[in-house]
Amino acid sequence: MNLDPKPITPPSRDRILAQLDSVEPWDVIVIGGGATGLGTAVDAAARGYRTLLVEAEDFAKGTSSKATKLVHGGVRYLAQGNISLVREALHERGLLARNAPHVVWPLGFVVPAYNLLDRPFYGIGLKMYDMLAGRLNLQSSRLLSRRATLAEAPTLAPSVGGHALRGSVRYFDGQFDDARLAVSLMRTLFDLGGLALNYLRVTGLSQSKGRIDGVTVRDRLNAAELMLRARCVINATGVWVDEVRHMEDRKAPVMVAPSQGVHLTLPRDFLPGNRAVLIPKTDDGRVLFVVPWNGHTIVGTTDTARTDLPLEPDAAREDIDFILATAGRYLNRQPTRADVTSVWSGLRPLVKATGVGNTKSLSREHTILVSNGGLITVTGGKWTTYRRMAQDVMETVLREQMLPHTPCKTQNLRLHGAGGMMPARETPTSTDAYYGVDLPALRALPGADRMLVAASGLTEAHVRYAARCELARSVEDVLARRNRALFLDSRAALQAAPEVARILAEELHRDESWQTKTLQSFAITAAQYQLD
């Protein structure tokens, strides 16, 4: 079935709040506006259920805006022999490239070989990767000579550790803009008749006869409190799922072991062209990606266990130094701290395993729990498999007989903005491509030719569109997630912030006091994206 909902513009925040305050219970309330929560809400609404999503911060504010920007099967999971996980992820990668061609595109990766057996070893493994993708494969892998390798990735080091570059294997995975995909999912939920609201924090769970039957929420923008009833409540808050679980049962065992991943943004000249580099084994046993993205170069990621859950985790100095040192070993030019234009950290919700102390060995496959009171909790996984995770959550809801059975309809559901676009075949030349068929509407707004941040392509019209059509309510919403200026060049984003605040205030009918507050808040956040 090819579901093609009619695109709509989300109503005003006041109208959304008015629609929430209804005596009729929702079929589904999803807590959490990241990849899993948005995907689950879209799945539920596509099945015809009356669906509401609530997010305490902004959509994709946490982990879901801080990925390596890859839609991938997981090469390192293939090396670990986890064939079923790789096959599922590659299938989902293919579906996402087909259903969201405006935010997902193929990206070629060069895997350099510096030892005699590297090239045949990686070549065989990546041919298996192609085979597991089946008919949804993006492009076939191939062996490259030394000359061809340097033509594809001219900034690769000619030798590493005394071993000369012998060639490489080139394979293809998907690349995307994670926060823009989140916005597309939010818009899709509205297209399907559901509702979503950011800055609406869940403060408690309500129960009747021992069963969860709703949530209490506080609107963080006006302090209003509401009681919302639902036949099914789904906890999809990522690394923070235990906080919600403890609202029902303070003694519930902790199920998430958070792991921190750090990424650095460097200028484009560290990796010119449109090919990425995969360093298959670093000193800590992980792979390292050097990826072109939005006219810049992203390098990451680390994997460090944490016991706390900050919304904006600081990047540790040792992680930054490790990334710079490792990248410098494989590039012909050593990046330094002075080259870094932005740094960001995200927390992965790894499913806790008894007796396992190293987060790299924990599962990234998703886990779904049903509490005694009927709270559905989902965590783990990754962006690539968000749709499958959502399907599994809703199938769990149906097995628990919380709602009447309706089949999943998201395999062929084209997301908001995709329209009739064909799957992308190459990297987009402009970030405006992320708007898909909505781009003419954006460019019709005032200020379409007035650039605010050249590094990210942000114009005045983008700010107006974010406020009118994408539920942006702060300077950070615009500069971090509706546009990616903060992730690309944090200082340029900070310089543009006052004008973004002025335009937002005009759109949202706010005063100078509001402008001052949103600028102060953004300055605190932006400081964490800059190196000392």
PDB file of N, CA, C and O in Angstrom, residues 387-426:
ATOM      1  N   ARG A 387      12.192   3.050  11.920  1.00  0.00           N
ATOM      2  CA  ARG A 387      10.873   2.624  11.415  1.00  0.00           C
ATOM      3  C   ARG A 387      10.540   1.223  11.907  1.00  0.00           C
ATOM      4  O   ARG A 387       9.404   0.949  12.327  1.00  0.00           O
ATOM      5  N   ARG A 388      11.520   0.337  11.882  1.00  0.00           N
ATOM      6  CA  ARG A 388      11.294  -1.026  12.352  1.00  0.00           C
ATOM      7  C   ARG A 388      11.043  -1.050  13.853  1.00  0.00           C
ATOM      8  O   ARG A 388      10.195  -1.806  14.335  1.00  0.00           O
ATOM      9  N   MET A 389      11.761  -0.230  14.588  1.00  0.00           N
ATOM     10  CA  MET A 389      11.524  -0.127  16.016  1.00  0.00           C
ATOM     11  C   MET A 389      10.091   0.310  16.291  1.00  0.00           C
ATOM     12  O   MET A 389       9.401  -0.252  17.151  1.00  0.00           O
ATOM     13  N   ALA A 390       9.636   1.313  15.542  1.00  0.00           N
ATOM     14  CA  ALA A 390       8.266   1.809  15.719  1.00  0.00           C
ATOM     15  C   ALA A 390       7.251   0.724  15.404  1.00  0.00           C
ATOM     16  O   ALA A 390       6.253   0.561  16.130  1.00  0.00           O
ATOM     17  N   GLN A 391       7.479  -0.012  14.348  1.00  0.00           N
ATOM     18  CA  GLN A 391       6.572  -1.106  13.998  1.00  0.00           C
ATOM     19  C   GLN A 391       6.515  -2.139  15.112  1.00  0.00           C
ATOM     20  O   GLN A 391       5.432  -2.615  15.486  1.00  0.00           O
ATOM     21  N   ASP A 392       7.675  -2.489  15.659  1.00  0.00           N
ATOM     22  CA  ASP A 392       7.713  -3.477  16.746  1.00  0.00           C
ATOM     23  C   ASP A 392       6.994  -2.971  17.990  1.00  0.00           C
ATOM     24  O   ASP A 392       6.330  -3.743  18.699  1.00  0.00           O
ATOM     25  N   VAL A 393       7.121  -1.673  18.269  1.00  0.00           N
ATOM     26  CA  VAL A 393       6.408  -1.101  19.419  1.00  0.00           C
ATOM     27  C   VAL A 393       4.899  -1.245  19.230  1.00  0.00           C
ATOM     28  O   VAL A 393       4.184  -1.695  20.129  1.00  0.00           O
ATOM     29  N   MET A 394       4.408  -0.872  18.060  1.00  0.00           N
ATOM     30  CA  MET A 394       2.971  -0.925  17.830  1.00  0.00           C
ATOM     31  C   MET A 394       2.458  -2.362  17.767  1.00  0.00           C
ATOM     32  O   MET A 394       1.328  -2.648  18.199  1.00  0.00           O
ATOM     33  N   GLU A 395       3.271  -3.277  17.274  1.00  0.00           N
ATOM     34  CA  GLU A 395       2.868  -4.684  17.307  1.00  0.00           C
ATOM     35  C   GLU A 395       2.783  -5.185  18.747  1.00  0.00           C
ATOM     36  O   GLU A 395       1.925  -6.016  19.079  1.00  0.00           O
ATOM     37  N   THR A 396       3.644  -4.674  19.618  1.00  0.00           N
ATOM     38  CA  THR A 396       3.564  -5.011  21.040  1.00  0.00           C
ATOM     39  C   THR A 396       2.268  -4.481  21.639  1.00  0.00           C
ATOM     40  O   THR A 396       1.590  -5.164  22.418  1.00  0.00           O
ATOM     41  N   VAL A 397       1.912  -3.258  21.280  1.00  0.00           N
ATOM     42  CA  VAL A 397       0.649  -2.676  21.748  1.00  0.00           C
ATOM     43  C   VAL A 397      -0.531  -3.571  21.350  1.00  0.00           C
ATOM     44  O   VAL A 397      -1.437  -3.822  22.159  1.00  0.00           O
ATOM     45  N   LEU A 398      -0.508  -4.060  20.127  1.00  0.00           N
ATOM     46  CA  LEU A 398      -1.614  -4.892  19.651  1.00  0.00           C
ATOM     47  C   LEU A 398      -1.614  -6.245  20.339  1.00  0.00           C
ATOM     48  O   LEU A 398      -2.687  -6.785  20.663  1.00  0.00           O
ATOM     49  N   ARG A 399      -0.435  -6.816  20.578  1.00  0.00           N
ATOM     50  CA  ARG A 399      -0.377  -8.108  21.290  1.00  0.00           C
ATOM     51  C   ARG A 399      -0.913  -7.978  22.710  1.00  0.00           C
ATOM     52  O   ARG A 399      -1.478  -8.927  23.257  1.00  0.00           O
ATOM     53  N   GLU A 400      -0.711  -6.787  23.288  1.00  0.00           N
ATOM     54  CA  GLU A 400      -1.228  -6.546  24.640  1.00  0.00           C
ATOM     55  C   GLU A 400      -2.715  -6.196  24.627  1.00  0.00           C
ATOM     56  O   GLU A 400      -3.295  -5.917  25.678  1.00  0.00           O
ATOM     57  N   GLN A 401      -3.305  -6.174  23.424  1.00  0.00           N
ATOM     58  CA  GLN A 401      -4.744  -5.926  23.230  1.00  0.00           C
ATOM     59  C   GLN A 401      -5.178  -4.566  23.783  1.00  0.00           C
ATOM     60  O   GLN A 401      -6.270  -4.413  24.318  1.00  0.00           O
ATOM     61  N   MET A 402      -4.300  -3.569  23.609  1.00  0.00           N
ATOM     62  CA  MET A 402      -4.641  -2.225  24.045  1.00  0.00           C
ATOM     63  C   MET A 402      -5.480  -1.489  23.007  1.00  0.00           C
ATOM     64  O   MET A 402      -6.217  -0.563  23.351  1.00  0.00           O
ATOM     65  N   LEU A 403      -5.320  -1.878  21.736  1.00  0.00           N
ATOM     66  CA  LEU A 403      -6.026  -1.224  20.640  1.00  0.00           C
ATOM     67  C   LEU A 403      -6.490  -2.280  19.639  1.00  0.00           C
ATOM     68  O   LEU A 403      -5.906  -3.367  19.571  1.00  0.00           O
ATOM     69  N   PRO A 404      -7.522  -1.971  18.852  1.00  0.00           N
ATOM     70  CA  PRO A 404      -7.951  -2.910  17.814  1.00  0.00           C
ATOM     71  C   PRO A 404      -6.870  -3.075  16.756  1.00  0.00           C
ATOM     72  O   PRO A 404      -6.143  -2.115  16.430  1.00  0.00           O
ATOM     73  N   HIS A 405      -6.760  -4.264  16.199  1.00  0.00           N
ATOM     74  CA  HIS A 405      -5.679  -4.570  15.268  1.00  0.00           C
ATOM     75  C   HIS A 405      -5.829  -3.832  13.946  1.00  0.00           C
ATOM     76  O   HIS A 405      -6.903  -3.816  13.337  1.00  0.00           O
ATOM     77  N   THR A 406      -4.737  -3.211  13.518  1.00  0.00           N
ATOM     78  CA  THR A 406      -4.626  -2.577  12.200  1.00  0.00           C
ATOM     79  C   THR A 406      -3.200  -2.807  11.717  1.00  0.00           C
ATOM     80  O   THR A 406      -2.261  -2.638  12.486  1.00  0.00           O
ATOM     81  N   PRO A 407      -2.997  -3.206  10.465  1.00  0.00           N
ATOM     82  CA  PRO A 407      -1.645  -3.530   9.983  1.00  0.00           C
ATOM     83  C   PRO A 407      -0.754  -2.306   9.841  1.00  0.00           C
ATOM     84  O   PRO A 407      -1.226  -1.170   9.690  1.00  0.00           O
ATOM     85  N   CYS A 408       0.563  -2.529   9.885  1.00  0.00           N
ATOM     86  CA  CYS A 408       1.547  -1.474   9.700  1.00  0.00           C
ATOM     87  C   CYS A 408       1.494  -0.962   8.260  1.00  0.00           C
ATOM     88  O   CYS A 408       1.335  -1.738   7.319  1.00  0.00           O
ATOM     89  N   LYS A 409       1.650   0.351   8.093  1.00  0.00           N
ATOM     90  CA  LYS A 409       1.551   0.962   6.769  1.00  0.00           C
ATOM     91  C   LYS A 409       2.744   1.858   6.426  1.00  0.00           C
ATOM     92  O   LYS A 409       2.669   2.661   5.500  1.00  0.00           O
ATOM     93  N   THR A 410       3.851   1.708   7.168  1.00  0.00           N
ATOM     94  CA  THR A 410       4.945   2.663   6.980  1.00  0.00           C
ATOM     95  C   THR A 410       6.027   2.208   6.003  1.00  0.00           C
ATOM     96  O   THR A 410       6.898   3.005   5.646  1.00  0.00           O
ATOM     97  N   GLN A 411       6.011   0.957   5.568  1.00  0.00           N
ATOM     98  CA  GLN A 411       7.078   0.522   4.658  1.00  0.00           C
ATOM     99  C   GLN A 411       7.086   1.347   3.379  1.00  0.00           C
ATOM    100  O   GLN A 411       8.143   1.621   2.812  1.00  0.00           O
ATOM    101  N   ASN A 412       5.917   1.733   2.910  1.00  0.00           N
ATOM    102  CA  ASN A 412       5.821   2.504   1.677  1.00  0.00           C
ATOM    103  C   ASN A 412       5.293   3.923   1.912  1.00  0.00           C
ATOM    104  O   ASN A 412       4.781   4.546   0.994  1.00  0.00           O
ATOM    105  N   LEU A 413       5.429   4.385   3.144  1.00  0.00           N
ATOM    106  CA  LEU A 413       4.958   5.731   3.485  1.00  0.00           C
ATOM    107  C   LEU A 413       6.034   6.759   3.177  1.00  0.00           C
ATOM    108  O   LEU A 413       7.084   6.805   3.816  1.00  0.00           O
ATOM    109  N   ARG A 414       5.790   7.597   2.196  1.00  0.00           N
ATOM    110  CA  ARG A 414       6.735   8.659   1.875  1.00  0.00           C
ATOM    111  C   ARG A 414       6.556   9.802   2.869  1.00  0.00           C
ATOM    112  O   ARG A 414       5.439  10.237   3.136  1.00  0.00           O
ATOM    113  N   LEU A 415       7.668  10.262   3.399  1.00  0.00           N
ATOM    114  CA  LEU A 415       7.617  11.247   4.462  1.00  0.00           C
ATOM    115  C   LEU A 415       7.371  12.645   3.922  1.00  0.00           C
ATOM    116  O   LEU A 415       7.573  12.920   2.736  1.00  0.00           O
ATOM    117  N   HIS A 416       6.917  13.515   4.804  1.00  0.00           N
ATOM    118  CA  HIS A 416       6.590  14.882   4.417  1.00  0.00           C
ATOM    119  C   HIS A 416       7.771  15.537   3.708  1.00  0.00           C
ATOM    120  O   HIS A 416       8.907  15.505   4.185  1.00  0.00           O
ATOM    121  N   GLY A 417       7.488  16.137   2.571  1.00  0.00           N
ATOM    122  CA  GLY A 417       8.520  16.795   1.783  1.00  0.00           C
ATOM    123  C   GLY A 417       9.005  15.973   0.616  1.00  0.00           C
ATOM    124  O   GLY A 417       9.601  16.503  -0.325  1.00  0.00           O
ATOM    125  N   ALA A 418       8.760  14.652   0.658  1.00  0.00           N
ATOM    126  CA  ALA A 418       9.262  13.774  -0.408  1.00  0.00           C
ATOM    127  C   ALA A 418       8.464  13.936  -1.695  1.00  0.00           C
ATOM    128  O   ALA A 418       9.021  13.889  -2.793  1.00  0.00           O
ATOM    129  N   GLY A 419       7.151  14.121  -1.558  1.00  0.00           N
ATOM    130  CA  GLY A 419       6.310  14.255  -2.741  1.00  0.00           C
ATOM    131  C   GLY A 419       6.551  13.114  -3.705  1.00  0.00           C
ATOM    132  O   GLY A 419       6.611  11.949  -3.328  1.00  0.00           O
ATOM    133  N   GLY A 420       6.713  13.433  -4.984  1.00  0.00           N
ATOM    134  CA  GLY A 420       6.979  12.408  -5.985  1.00  0.00           C
ATOM    135  C   GLY A 420       8.440  12.316  -6.354  1.00  0.00           C
ATOM    136  O   GLY A 420       8.778  11.782  -7.426  1.00  0.00           O
ATOM    137  N   MET A 421       9.337  12.793  -5.479  1.00  0.00           N
ATOM    138  CA  MET A 421      10.771  12.780  -5.772  1.00  0.00           C
ATOM    139  C   MET A 421      11.299  11.369  -5.929  1.00  0.00           C
ATOM    140  O   MET A 421      10.885  10.453  -5.217  1.00  0.00           O
ATOM    141  N   MET A 422      12.228  11.195  -6.843  1.00  0.00           N
ATOM    142  CA  MET A 422      12.910   9.920  -7.016  1.00  0.00           C
ATOM    143  C   MET A 422      14.019   9.799  -5.969  1.00  0.00           C
ATOM    144  O   MET A 422      14.523  10.814  -5.462  1.00  0.00           O
ATOM    145  N   PRO A 423      14.442   8.569  -5.618  1.00  0.00           N
ATOM    146  CA  PRO A 423      15.555   8.414  -4.672  1.00  0.00           C
ATOM    147  C   PRO A 423      16.787   9.170  -5.139  1.00  0.00           C
ATOM    148  O   PRO A 423      17.120   9.175  -6.326  1.00  0.00           O
ATOM    149  N   ALA A 424      17.453   9.832  -4.204  1.00  0.00           N
ATOM    150  CA  ALA A 424      18.643  10.611  -4.540  1.00  0.00           C
ATOM    151  C   ALA A 424      19.762   9.694  -5.015  1.00  0.00           C
ATOM    152  O   ALA A 424      19.904   8.557  -4.547  1.00  0.00           O
ATOM    153  N   ARG A 425      20.576  10.178  -5.918  1.00  0.00           N
ATOM    154  CA  ARG A 425      21.689   9.394  -6.453  1.00  0.00           C
ATOM    155  C   ARG A 425      23.042   9.965  -6.035  1.00  0.00           C
ATOM    156  O   ARG A 425      24.070   9.328  -6.231  1.00  0.00           O
ATOM    157  N   GLU A 426      23.038  11.165  -5.470  1.00  0.00           N
ATOM    158  CA  GLU A 426      24.296  11.786  -5.071  1.00  0.00           C
ATOM    159  C   GLU A 426      24.037  12.819  -3.981  1.00  0.00           C
ATOM    160  O   GLU A 426      22.891  13.166  -3.678  1.00  0.00           O
TER     161      GLU A 426
END
